[in-house]
């Protein structure tokens, strides 16, 4: 059985925690897209971890963690992350890396940083992890697949030379950087070969066997629906698909095997990077929510950047669930809202003089104004509650209202950052 755990919003919904929790009953956890550009924060009995490349199931000794072919594989970063776990006493995880994954090169990160600097105030708010140049090269067929490290060295060197010619035009003429030297790029690839060799495997074939044996498999998504290049707020998106459907491709499994799509929805909104954000709030109101949010404040797990904050957006979340194909929803960080007398939720967008319930394309989104409905707050701390019925009435009403708006059953409610801080709920729809 395959379950995907994906985000309905702009990312940072708390997918890491839900994956960590569900991983206990799973055999295999797979990252299928993205790279080390976003982080999952996980708190468990070993301590607090910010994982960027490893799937959130690495803490159990019965699980296998897979970096799928769809991932942007930063090899030194992966090894650093594995070492950091070992240093904190986590048992050495079983990790497999797809032989079809492509390699994040140092020049991808350099080009990313140079382009951000060139765009200055008009930038996309990239984390400078090289993601856009990496995926551009993959689809331009000038990326390096892990398997190529183990192929013919002469052919690899020829390809390296060609890549250097192309990259150097940009580096020297547009960004005024020193050119790449083919021998150095080749040497880097050979270092990467030695580093990654112990983990490389035909993960698609491995998963084919695992599925035959009836294993429980989790696909762990990074970021959320609204950052998807096709269905998100293009161009303020990431460069690989964040949708559960892509899990089949990025892991190398049949699409019909994905039976459950657990979509993580945040009880309020947060976003990083540029782009329209209709229910965004500012000033003291935003600072208060930011500082109370998540676990120790809403600051990027990778960059430390303060996240942009907003109220729950039913229009965006309903759309986010729809494009994921959500079969159930985990509603997270609900505990954070306990300080509010009234909680606004955005139930419509006003644009072109009309109130709309459908999430529009970017040009319209830029002009949309939020229509709010206010719900009474519950004014207490709900952390520690394990029984749904023990939640304050106003809190249950807030959950019911969100469920009605998004139209997907809410089966899990997360009321704290820890692995066990979750409440099972019987959906009303
Ligand atoms: P991901 O990228 O979707 O995995 O999200 P993050 O790792 O950025 O998670 C957001 C933050 O919220 C992290 O610091 C988590 O520890 C924290 N978190 C997750 N669920 C909850 C929750 O229910 N309540 C609180 N207070 N924090 C949570």
mmCIF file of N, CA, C and O in Angstrom, residues 118-204:
data_model
loop_
_atom_site.group_PDB
_atom_site.id
_atom_site.type_symbol
_atom_site.label_atom_id
_atom_site.label_comp_id
_atom_site.label_asym_id
_atom_site.label_seq_id
_atom_site.Cartn_x
_atom_site.Cartn_y
_atom_site.Cartn_z
ATOM 1 N N UNK A 118 21.457 39.000 -9.616
ATOM 2 C CA UNK A 118 21.180 39.800 -10.816
ATOM 3 C C UNK A 118 19.758 40.364 -10.783
ATOM 4 O O UNK A 118 19.527 41.519 -11.135
ATOM 5 N N UNK A 119 18.803 39.515 -10.309
ATOM 6 C CA UNK A 119 17.407 39.966 -10.271
ATOM 7 C C UNK A 119 17.160 40.949 -9.133
ATOM 8 O O UNK A 119 16.179 41.686 -9.141
ATOM 9 N N UNK A 120 18.033 40.907 -8.152
ATOM 10 C CA UNK A 120 17.950 41.779 -6.969
ATOM 11 C C UNK A 120 16.516 41.839 -6.442
ATOM 12 O O UNK A 120 15.924 40.811 -6.142
ATOM 13 N N UNK A 121 15.914 43.029 -6.378
ATOM 14 C CA UNK A 121 14.580 43.197 -5.796
ATOM 15 C C UNK A 121 13.493 42.400 -6.501
ATOM 16 O O UNK A 121 12.428 42.155 -5.934
ATOM 17 N N UNK A 122 13.748 41.968 -7.746
ATOM 18 C CA UNK A 122 12.695 41.242 -8.478
ATOM 19 C C UNK A 122 12.879 39.736 -8.385
ATOM 20 O O UNK A 122 12.341 38.982 -9.195
ATOM 21 N N UNK A 123 13.666 39.277 -7.423
ATOM 22 C CA UNK A 123 14.020 37.858 -7.375
ATOM 23 C C UNK A 123 12.821 37.006 -6.945
ATOM 24 O O UNK A 123 11.827 37.499 -6.444
ATOM 25 N N UNK A 124 12.975 35.689 -7.122
ATOM 26 C CA UNK A 124 11.924 34.742 -6.780
ATOM 27 C C UNK A 124 12.010 34.322 -5.315
ATOM 28 O O UNK A 124 11.232 33.511 -4.858
ATOM 29 N N UNK A 125 13.030 34.830 -4.626
ATOM 30 C CA UNK A 125 13.198 34.411 -3.233
ATOM 31 C C UNK A 125 13.727 32.995 -3.151
ATOM 32 O O UNK A 125 13.335 32.216 -2.296
ATOM 33 N N UNK A 126 14.620 32.650 -4.072
ATOM 34 C CA UNK A 126 15.182 31.298 -4.076
ATOM 35 C C UNK A 126 16.024 31.073 -2.833
ATOM 36 O O UNK A 126 16.599 32.003 -2.274
ATOM 37 N N UNK A 127 16.112 29.798 -2.412
ATOM 38 C CA UNK A 127 16.964 29.479 -1.266
ATOM 39 C C UNK A 127 18.420 29.313 -1.722
ATOM 40 O O UNK A 127 19.267 28.947 -0.933
ATOM 41 N N UNK A 128 18.661 29.523 -2.988
ATOM 42 C CA UNK A 128 20.014 29.416 -3.581
ATOM 43 C C UNK A 128 20.599 28.007 -3.431
ATOM 44 O O UNK A 128 21.803 27.833 -3.343
ATOM 45 N N UNK A 129 19.712 27.030 -3.372
ATOM 46 C CA UNK A 129 20.178 25.646 -3.287
ATOM 47 C C UNK A 129 20.402 25.046 -4.664
ATOM 48 O O UNK A 129 20.651 23.843 -4.780
ATOM 49 N N UNK A 130 20.255 25.841 -5.695
ATOM 50 C CA UNK A 130 20.546 25.360 -7.049
ATOM 51 C C UNK A 130 19.397 24.649 -7.735
ATOM 52 O O UNK A 130 19.562 24.064 -8.805
ATOM 53 N N UNK A 131 18.209 24.690 -7.136
ATOM 54 C CA UNK A 131 17.092 23.870 -7.625
ATOM 55 C C UNK A 131 16.673 24.233 -9.059
ATOM 56 O O UNK A 131 16.528 23.349 -9.904
ATOM 57 N N UNK A 132 16.477 25.517 -9.333
ATOM 58 C CA UNK A 132 16.008 25.885 -10.683
ATOM 59 C C UNK A 132 17.064 25.543 -11.752
ATOM 60 O O UNK A 132 16.732 24.896 -12.752
ATOM 61 N N UNK A 133 18.342 25.912 -11.563
ATOM 62 C CA UNK A 133 19.333 25.504 -12.575
ATOM 63 C C UNK A 133 19.454 23.979 -12.699
ATOM 64 O O UNK A 133 19.626 23.449 -13.797
ATOM 65 N N UNK A 134 19.288 23.282 -11.584
ATOM 66 C CA UNK A 134 19.375 21.811 -11.616
ATOM 67 C C UNK A 134 18.284 21.221 -12.506
ATOM 68 O O UNK A 134 18.547 20.439 -13.419
ATOM 69 N N UNK A 135 17.014 21.596 -12.214
ATOM 70 C CA UNK A 135 15.917 20.999 -13.003
ATOM 71 C C UNK A 135 15.940 21.501 -14.451
ATOM 72 O O UNK A 135 15.547 20.778 -15.365
ATOM 73 N N UNK A 136 16.406 22.741 -14.665
ATOM 74 C CA UNK A 136 16.529 23.228 -16.053
ATOM 75 C C UNK A 136 17.470 22.312 -16.817
ATOM 76 O O UNK A 136 17.184 21.898 -17.939
ATOM 77 N N UNK A 137 18.602 21.986 -16.198
ATOM 78 C CA UNK A 137 19.586 21.122 -16.870
ATOM 79 C C UNK A 137 19.059 19.708 -17.084
ATOM 80 O O UNK A 137 19.318 19.088 -18.115
ATOM 81 N N UNK A 138 18.293 19.223 -16.098
ATOM 82 C CA UNK A 138 17.735 17.872 -16.248
ATOM 83 C C UNK A 138 16.876 17.801 -17.509
ATOM 84 O O UNK A 138 17.014 16.890 -18.322
ATOM 85 N N UNK A 139 16.003 18.804 -17.660
ATOM 86 C CA UNK A 139 15.090 18.755 -18.809
ATOM 87 C C UNK A 139 15.755 19.226 -20.098
ATOM 88 O O UNK A 139 15.275 18.915 -21.192
ATOM 89 N N UNK A 140 16.876 19.933 -19.975
ATOM 90 C CA UNK A 140 17.645 20.290 -21.177
ATOM 91 C C UNK A 140 18.611 19.158 -21.555
ATOM 92 O O UNK A 140 19.388 19.287 -22.499
ATOM 93 N N UNK A 141 18.560 18.089 -20.784
ATOM 94 C CA UNK A 141 19.355 16.873 -21.024
ATOM 95 C C UNK A 141 20.850 17.091 -20.897
ATOM 96 O O UNK A 141 21.645 16.471 -21.582
ATOM 97 N N UNK A 142 21.219 18.004 -20.010
ATOM 98 C CA UNK A 142 22.640 18.200 -19.732
ATOM 99 C C UNK A 142 22.943 18.004 -18.240
ATOM 100 O O UNK A 142 23.939 18.492 -17.719
ATOM 101 N N UNK A 143 22.056 17.293 -17.567
ATOM 102 C CA UNK A 143 22.308 16.959 -16.161
ATOM 103 C C UNK A 143 23.112 15.665 -16.078
ATOM 104 O O UNK A 143 23.282 14.957 -17.078
ATOM 105 N N UNK A 144 23.605 15.366 -14.870
ATOM 106 C CA UNK A 144 24.352 14.121 -14.672
ATOM 107 C C UNK A 144 23.532 13.189 -13.791
ATOM 108 O O UNK A 144 23.177 13.519 -12.659
ATOM 109 N N UNK A 145 23.263 12.012 -14.358
ATOM 110 C CA UNK A 145 22.519 11.006 -13.609
ATOM 111 C C UNK A 145 23.533 10.178 -12.796
ATOM 112 O O UNK A 145 24.643 9.918 -13.295
ATOM 113 N N UNK A 146 23.132 9.745 -11.612
ATOM 114 C CA UNK A 146 24.035 8.954 -10.765
ATOM 115 C C UNK A 146 24.667 7.801 -11.567
ATOM 116 O O UNK A 146 25.866 7.537 -11.480
ATOM 117 N N UNK A 147 23.866 7.144 -12.380
ATOM 118 C CA UNK A 147 24.372 5.989 -13.147
ATOM 119 C C UNK A 147 25.564 6.349 -14.030
ATOM 120 O O UNK A 147 26.432 5.516 -14.288
ATOM 121 N N UNK A 148 25.607 7.610 -14.493
ATOM 122 C CA UNK A 148 26.703 8.012 -15.390
ATOM 123 C C UNK A 148 28.052 8.009 -14.684
ATOM 124 O O UNK A 148 29.096 7.912 -15.333
ATOM 125 N N UNK A 149 28.028 8.149 -13.352
ATOM 126 C CA UNK A 149 29.293 8.123 -12.593
ATOM 127 C C UNK A 149 29.956 6.764 -12.726
ATOM 128 O O UNK A 149 31.172 6.629 -12.591
ATOM 129 N N UNK A 150 29.119 5.752 -12.950
ATOM 130 C CA UNK A 150 29.627 4.381 -12.979
ATOM 131 C C UNK A 150 29.767 3.868 -14.413
ATOM 132 O O UNK A 150 29.995 2.693 -14.639
ATOM 133 N N UNK A 151 29.614 4.772 -15.379
ATOM 134 C CA UNK A 151 29.723 4.388 -16.788
ATOM 135 C C UNK A 151 31.114 4.659 -17.336
ATOM 136 O O UNK A 151 32.104 4.684 -16.598
ATOM 137 N N UNK A 152 31.174 4.927 -18.647
ATOM 138 C CA UNK A 152 32.463 5.113 -19.327
ATOM 139 C C UNK A 152 33.047 6.501 -19.004
ATOM 140 O O UNK A 152 32.415 7.523 -19.286
ATOM 141 N N UNK A 153 34.271 6.548 -18.420
ATOM 142 C CA UNK A 153 34.850 7.838 -18.037
ATOM 143 C C UNK A 153 35.055 8.786 -19.224
ATOM 144 O O UNK A 153 34.874 10.003 -19.080
ATOM 145 N N UNK A 154 35.420 8.232 -20.381
ATOM 146 C CA UNK A 154 35.659 9.112 -21.544
ATOM 147 C C UNK A 154 34.370 9.793 -21.995
ATOM 148 O O UNK A 154 34.342 10.982 -22.309
ATOM 149 N N UNK A 155 33.303 9.014 -21.995
ATOM 150 C CA UNK A 155 32.001 9.596 -22.387
ATOM 151 C C UNK A 155 31.577 10.674 -21.389
ATOM 152 O O UNK A 155 31.063 11.727 -21.763
ATOM 153 N N UNK A 156 31.844 10.387 -20.122
ATOM 154 C CA UNK A 156 31.481 11.357 -19.083
ATOM 155 C C UNK A 156 32.280 12.652 -19.270
ATOM 156 O O UNK A 156 31.737 13.759 -19.198
ATOM 157 N N UNK A 157 33.581 12.489 -19.568
ATOM 158 C CA UNK A 157 34.433 13.673 -19.751
ATOM 159 C C UNK A 157 33.954 14.498 -20.955
ATOM 160 O O UNK A 157 33.933 15.734 -20.901
ATOM 161 N N UNK A 158 33.553 13.824 -22.026
ATOM 162 C CA UNK A 158 33.035 14.545 -23.204
ATOM 163 C C UNK A 158 31.815 15.380 -22.817
ATOM 164 O O UNK A 158 31.661 16.531 -23.223
ATOM 165 N N UNK A 159 30.954 14.767 -22.023
ATOM 166 C CA UNK A 159 29.742 15.476 -21.603
ATOM 167 C C UNK A 159 30.106 16.663 -20.703
ATOM 168 O O UNK A 159 29.549 17.755 -20.836
ATOM 169 N N UNK A 160 31.056 16.432 -19.804
ATOM 170 C CA UNK A 160 31.495 17.509 -18.912
ATOM 171 C C UNK A 160 31.998 18.694 -19.740
ATOM 172 O O UNK A 160 31.662 19.862 -19.464
ATOM 173 N N UNK A 161 32.790 18.395 -20.766
ATOM 174 C CA UNK A 161 33.352 19.484 -21.594
ATOM 175 C C UNK A 161 32.232 20.295 -22.244
ATOM 176 O O UNK A 161 32.269 21.525 -22.276
ATOM 177 N N UNK A 162 31.245 19.582 -22.757
ATOM 178 C CA UNK A 162 30.125 20.262 -23.405
ATOM 179 C C UNK A 162 29.353 21.139 -22.417
ATOM 180 O O UNK A 162 29.010 22.292 -22.716
ATOM 181 N N UNK A 163 29.118 20.605 -21.223
ATOM 182 C CA UNK A 163 28.398 21.365 -20.194
ATOM 183 C C UNK A 163 29.189 22.626 -19.843
ATOM 184 O O UNK A 163 28.630 23.716 -19.709
ATOM 185 N N UNK A 164 30.512 22.479 -19.727
ATOM 186 C CA UNK A 164 31.350 23.636 -19.362
ATOM 187 C C UNK A 164 31.258 24.733 -20.422
ATOM 188 O O UNK A 164 31.196 25.926 -20.079
ATOM 189 N N UNK A 165 31.239 24.345 -21.684
ATOM 190 C CA UNK A 165 31.128 25.351 -22.751
ATOM 191 C C UNK A 165 29.847 26.169 -22.546
ATOM 192 O O UNK A 165 29.851 27.407 -22.558
ATOM 193 N N UNK A 166 28.747 25.452 -22.314
ATOM 194 C CA UNK A 166 27.461 26.141 -22.147
ATOM 195 C C UNK A 166 27.444 27.014 -20.889
ATOM 196 O O UNK A 166 27.046 28.182 -20.931
ATOM 197 N N UNK A 167 27.873 26.430 -19.780
ATOM 198 C CA UNK A 167 27.818 27.163 -18.504
ATOM 199 C C UNK A 167 28.746 28.372 -18.517
ATOM 200 O O UNK A 167 28.437 29.417 -17.937
ATOM 201 N N UNK A 168 29.885 28.217 -19.186
ATOM 202 C CA UNK A 168 30.859 29.308 -19.149
ATOM 203 C C UNK A 168 30.390 30.561 -19.902
ATOM 204 O O UNK A 168 30.805 31.671 -19.575
ATOM 205 N N UNK A 169 29.513 30.363 -20.872
ATOM 206 C CA UNK A 169 28.963 31.542 -21.562
ATOM 207 C C UNK A 169 28.238 32.416 -20.536
ATOM 208 O O UNK A 169 28.426 33.634 -20.476
ATOM 209 N N UNK A 170 27.428 31.769 -19.740
ATOM 210 C CA UNK A 170 26.687 32.515 -18.713
ATOM 211 C C UNK A 170 27.608 33.038 -17.613
ATOM 212 O O UNK A 170 27.542 34.200 -17.236
ATOM 213 N N UNK A 171 28.440 32.139 -17.115
ATOM 214 C CA UNK A 171 29.277 32.519 -15.968
ATOM 215 C C UNK A 171 30.183 33.707 -16.303
ATOM 216 O O UNK A 171 30.293 34.661 -15.536
ATOM 217 N N UNK A 172 30.813 33.651 -17.479
ATOM 218 C CA UNK A 172 31.786 34.705 -17.798
ATOM 219 C C UNK A 172 31.119 35.986 -18.276
ATOM 220 O O UNK A 172 31.482 37.083 -17.856
ATOM 221 N N UNK A 173 30.120 35.816 -19.156
ATOM 222 C CA UNK A 173 29.572 37.014 -19.802
ATOM 223 C C UNK A 173 28.433 37.674 -19.052
ATOM 224 O O UNK A 173 28.308 38.895 -19.071
ATOM 225 N N UNK A 174 27.602 36.863 -18.410
ATOM 226 C CA UNK A 174 26.468 37.470 -17.723
ATOM 227 C C UNK A 174 26.789 37.755 -16.258
ATOM 228 O O UNK A 174 26.445 38.803 -15.726
ATOM 229 N N UNK A 175 27.446 36.772 -15.618
ATOM 230 C CA UNK A 175 27.644 36.903 -14.172
ATOM 231 C C UNK A 175 29.062 37.323 -13.782
ATOM 232 O O UNK A 175 29.340 37.492 -12.594
ATOM 233 N N UNK A 176 29.950 37.429 -14.751
ATOM 234 C CA UNK A 176 31.342 37.838 -14.505
ATOM 235 C C UNK A 176 32.016 37.002 -13.424
ATOM 236 O O UNK A 176 32.553 37.517 -12.445
ATOM 237 N N UNK A 177 31.931 35.713 -13.630
ATOM 238 C CA UNK A 177 32.542 34.741 -12.714
ATOM 239 C C UNK A 177 33.665 34.003 -13.450
ATOM 240 O O UNK A 177 33.645 33.921 -14.681
ATOM 241 N N UNK A 178 34.612 33.419 -12.715
ATOM 242 C CA UNK A 178 35.635 32.607 -13.388
ATOM 243 C C UNK A 178 34.984 31.402 -14.076
ATOM 244 O O UNK A 178 33.975 30.885 -13.568
ATOM 245 N N UNK A 179 35.535 30.959 -15.197
ATOM 246 C CA UNK A 179 34.919 29.841 -15.922
ATOM 247 C C UNK A 179 35.120 28.502 -15.200
ATOM 248 O O UNK A 179 36.022 28.362 -14.385
ATOM 249 N N UNK A 180 34.254 27.536 -15.538
ATOM 250 C CA UNK A 180 34.424 26.168 -15.033
ATOM 251 C C UNK A 180 35.549 25.500 -15.795
ATOM 252 O O UNK A 180 35.706 25.724 -17.007
ATOM 253 N N UNK A 181 36.301 24.667 -15.096
ATOM 254 C CA UNK A 181 37.394 23.928 -15.738
ATOM 255 C C UNK A 181 36.955 22.463 -15.815
ATOM 256 O O UNK A 181 36.666 21.852 -14.777
ATOM 257 N N UNK A 182 36.864 21.905 -17.030
ATOM 258 C CA UNK A 182 36.318 20.547 -17.176
ATOM 259 C C UNK A 182 37.001 19.520 -16.263
ATOM 260 O O UNK A 182 36.329 18.692 -15.643
ATOM 261 N N UNK A 183 38.324 19.580 -16.144
ATOM 262 C CA UNK A 183 39.029 18.583 -15.313
ATOM 263 C C UNK A 183 38.572 18.679 -13.849
ATOM 264 O O UNK A 183 38.463 17.673 -13.148
ATOM 265 N N UNK A 184 38.302 19.908 -13.413
ATOM 266 C CA UNK A 184 37.855 20.075 -12.014
ATOM 267 C C UNK A 184 36.433 19.540 -11.826
ATOM 268 O O UNK A 184 36.125 18.914 -10.812
ATOM 269 N N UNK A 185 35.577 19.805 -12.802
ATOM 270 C CA UNK A 185 34.196 19.299 -12.710
ATOM 271 C C UNK A 185 34.229 17.769 -12.706
ATOM 272 O O UNK A 185 33.538 17.116 -11.910
ATOM 273 N N UNK A 186 35.067 17.201 -13.562
ATOM 274 C CA UNK A 186 35.179 15.734 -13.640
ATOM 275 C C UNK A 186 35.667 15.181 -12.290
ATOM 276 O O UNK A 186 35.136 14.187 -11.785
ATOM 277 N N UNK A 187 36.668 15.851 -11.706
ATOM 278 C CA UNK A 187 37.205 15.384 -10.414
ATOM 279 C C UNK A 187 36.128 15.427 -9.331
ATOM 280 O O UNK A 187 36.026 14.518 -8.502
ATOM 281 N N UNK A 188 35.303 16.466 -9.370
ATOM 282 C CA UNK A 188 34.194 16.556 -8.402
ATOM 283 C C UNK A 188 33.256 15.355 -8.580
ATOM 284 O O UNK A 188 32.831 14.728 -7.595
ATOM 285 N N UNK A 189 32.946 15.042 -9.824
ATOM 286 C CA UNK A 189 32.050 13.910 -10.077
ATOM 287 C C UNK A 189 32.653 12.610 -9.545
ATOM 288 O O UNK A 189 31.935 11.760 -8.993
ATOM 289 N N UNK A 190 33.961 12.461 -9.689
ATOM 290 C CA UNK A 190 34.603 11.228 -9.204
ATOM 291 C C UNK A 190 34.591 11.155 -7.673
ATOM 292 O O UNK A 190 34.432 10.089 -7.085
ATOM 293 N N UNK A 191 34.721 12.326 -7.048
ATOM 294 C CA UNK A 191 34.591 12.341 -5.572
ATOM 295 C C UNK A 191 33.183 11.910 -5.179
ATOM 296 O O UNK A 191 32.983 11.140 -4.253
ATOM 297 N N UNK A 192 32.205 12.456 -5.895
ATOM 298 C CA UNK A 192 30.809 12.123 -5.614
ATOM 299 C C UNK A 192 30.557 10.623 -5.805
ATOM 300 O O UNK A 192 29.796 10.011 -5.063
ATOM 301 N N UNK A 193 31.218 10.059 -6.818
ATOM 302 C CA UNK A 193 31.044 8.625 -7.100
ATOM 303 C C UNK A 193 31.425 7.806 -5.864
ATOM 304 O O UNK A 193 30.669 6.928 -5.431
ATOM 305 N N UNK A 194 32.583 8.109 -5.289
ATOM 306 C CA UNK A 194 33.032 7.357 -4.111
ATOM 307 C C UNK A 194 32.088 7.560 -2.928
ATOM 308 O O UNK A 194 31.824 6.649 -2.152
ATOM 309 N N UNK A 195 31.583 8.788 -2.814
ATOM 310 C CA UNK A 195 30.719 9.082 -1.669
ATOM 311 C C UNK A 195 29.378 8.354 -1.752
ATOM 312 O O UNK A 195 28.839 7.886 -0.748
ATOM 313 N N UNK A 196 28.833 8.278 -2.950
ATOM 314 C CA UNK A 196 27.455 7.784 -3.086
ATOM 315 C C UNK A 196 27.387 6.272 -3.343
ATOM 316 O O UNK A 196 26.344 5.648 -3.125
ATOM 317 N N UNK A 197 28.524 5.693 -3.795
ATOM 318 C CA UNK A 197 28.531 4.273 -4.207
ATOM 319 C C UNK A 197 27.818 3.325 -3.223
ATOM 320 O O UNK A 197 27.036 2.472 -3.654
ATOM 321 N N UNK A 198 28.039 3.460 -1.902
ATOM 322 C CA UNK A 198 27.406 2.473 -1.001
ATOM 323 C C UNK A 198 25.879 2.509 -1.002
ATOM 324 O O UNK A 198 25.248 1.564 -0.518
ATOM 325 N N UNK A 199 25.298 3.565 -1.521
ATOM 326 C CA UNK A 199 23.844 3.717 -1.404
ATOM 327 C C UNK A 199 23.084 3.452 -2.710
ATOM 328 O O UNK A 199 21.863 3.360 -2.715
ATOM 329 N N UNK A 200 23.817 3.376 -3.814
ATOM 330 C CA UNK A 200 23.151 3.378 -5.125
ATOM 331 C C UNK A 200 22.461 2.053 -5.423
ATOM 332 O O UNK A 200 23.003 0.983 -5.153
ATOM 333 N N UNK A 201 21.281 2.156 -6.008
ATOM 334 C CA UNK A 201 20.493 0.950 -6.267
ATOM 335 C C UNK A 201 19.419 1.279 -7.301
ATOM 336 O O UNK A 201 19.083 2.443 -7.513
ATOM 337 N N UNK A 202 18.915 0.246 -7.968
ATOM 338 C CA UNK A 202 17.773 0.438 -8.868
ATOM 339 C C UNK A 202 16.534 0.464 -7.967
ATOM 340 O O UNK A 202 15.910 -0.562 -7.702
ATOM 341 N N UNK A 203 16.219 1.646 -7.483
ATOM 342 C CA UNK A 203 15.163 1.749 -6.463
ATOM 343 C C UNK A 203 13.782 1.419 -7.020
ATOM 344 O O UNK A 203 12.909 0.952 -6.295
ATOM 345 N N UNK A 204 13.591 1.654 -8.309
ATOM 346 C CA UNK A 204 12.296 1.337 -8.911
ATOM 347 C C UNK A 204 12.076 -0.182 -8.882
ATOM 348 O O UNK A 204 10.986 -0.656 -8.522
#
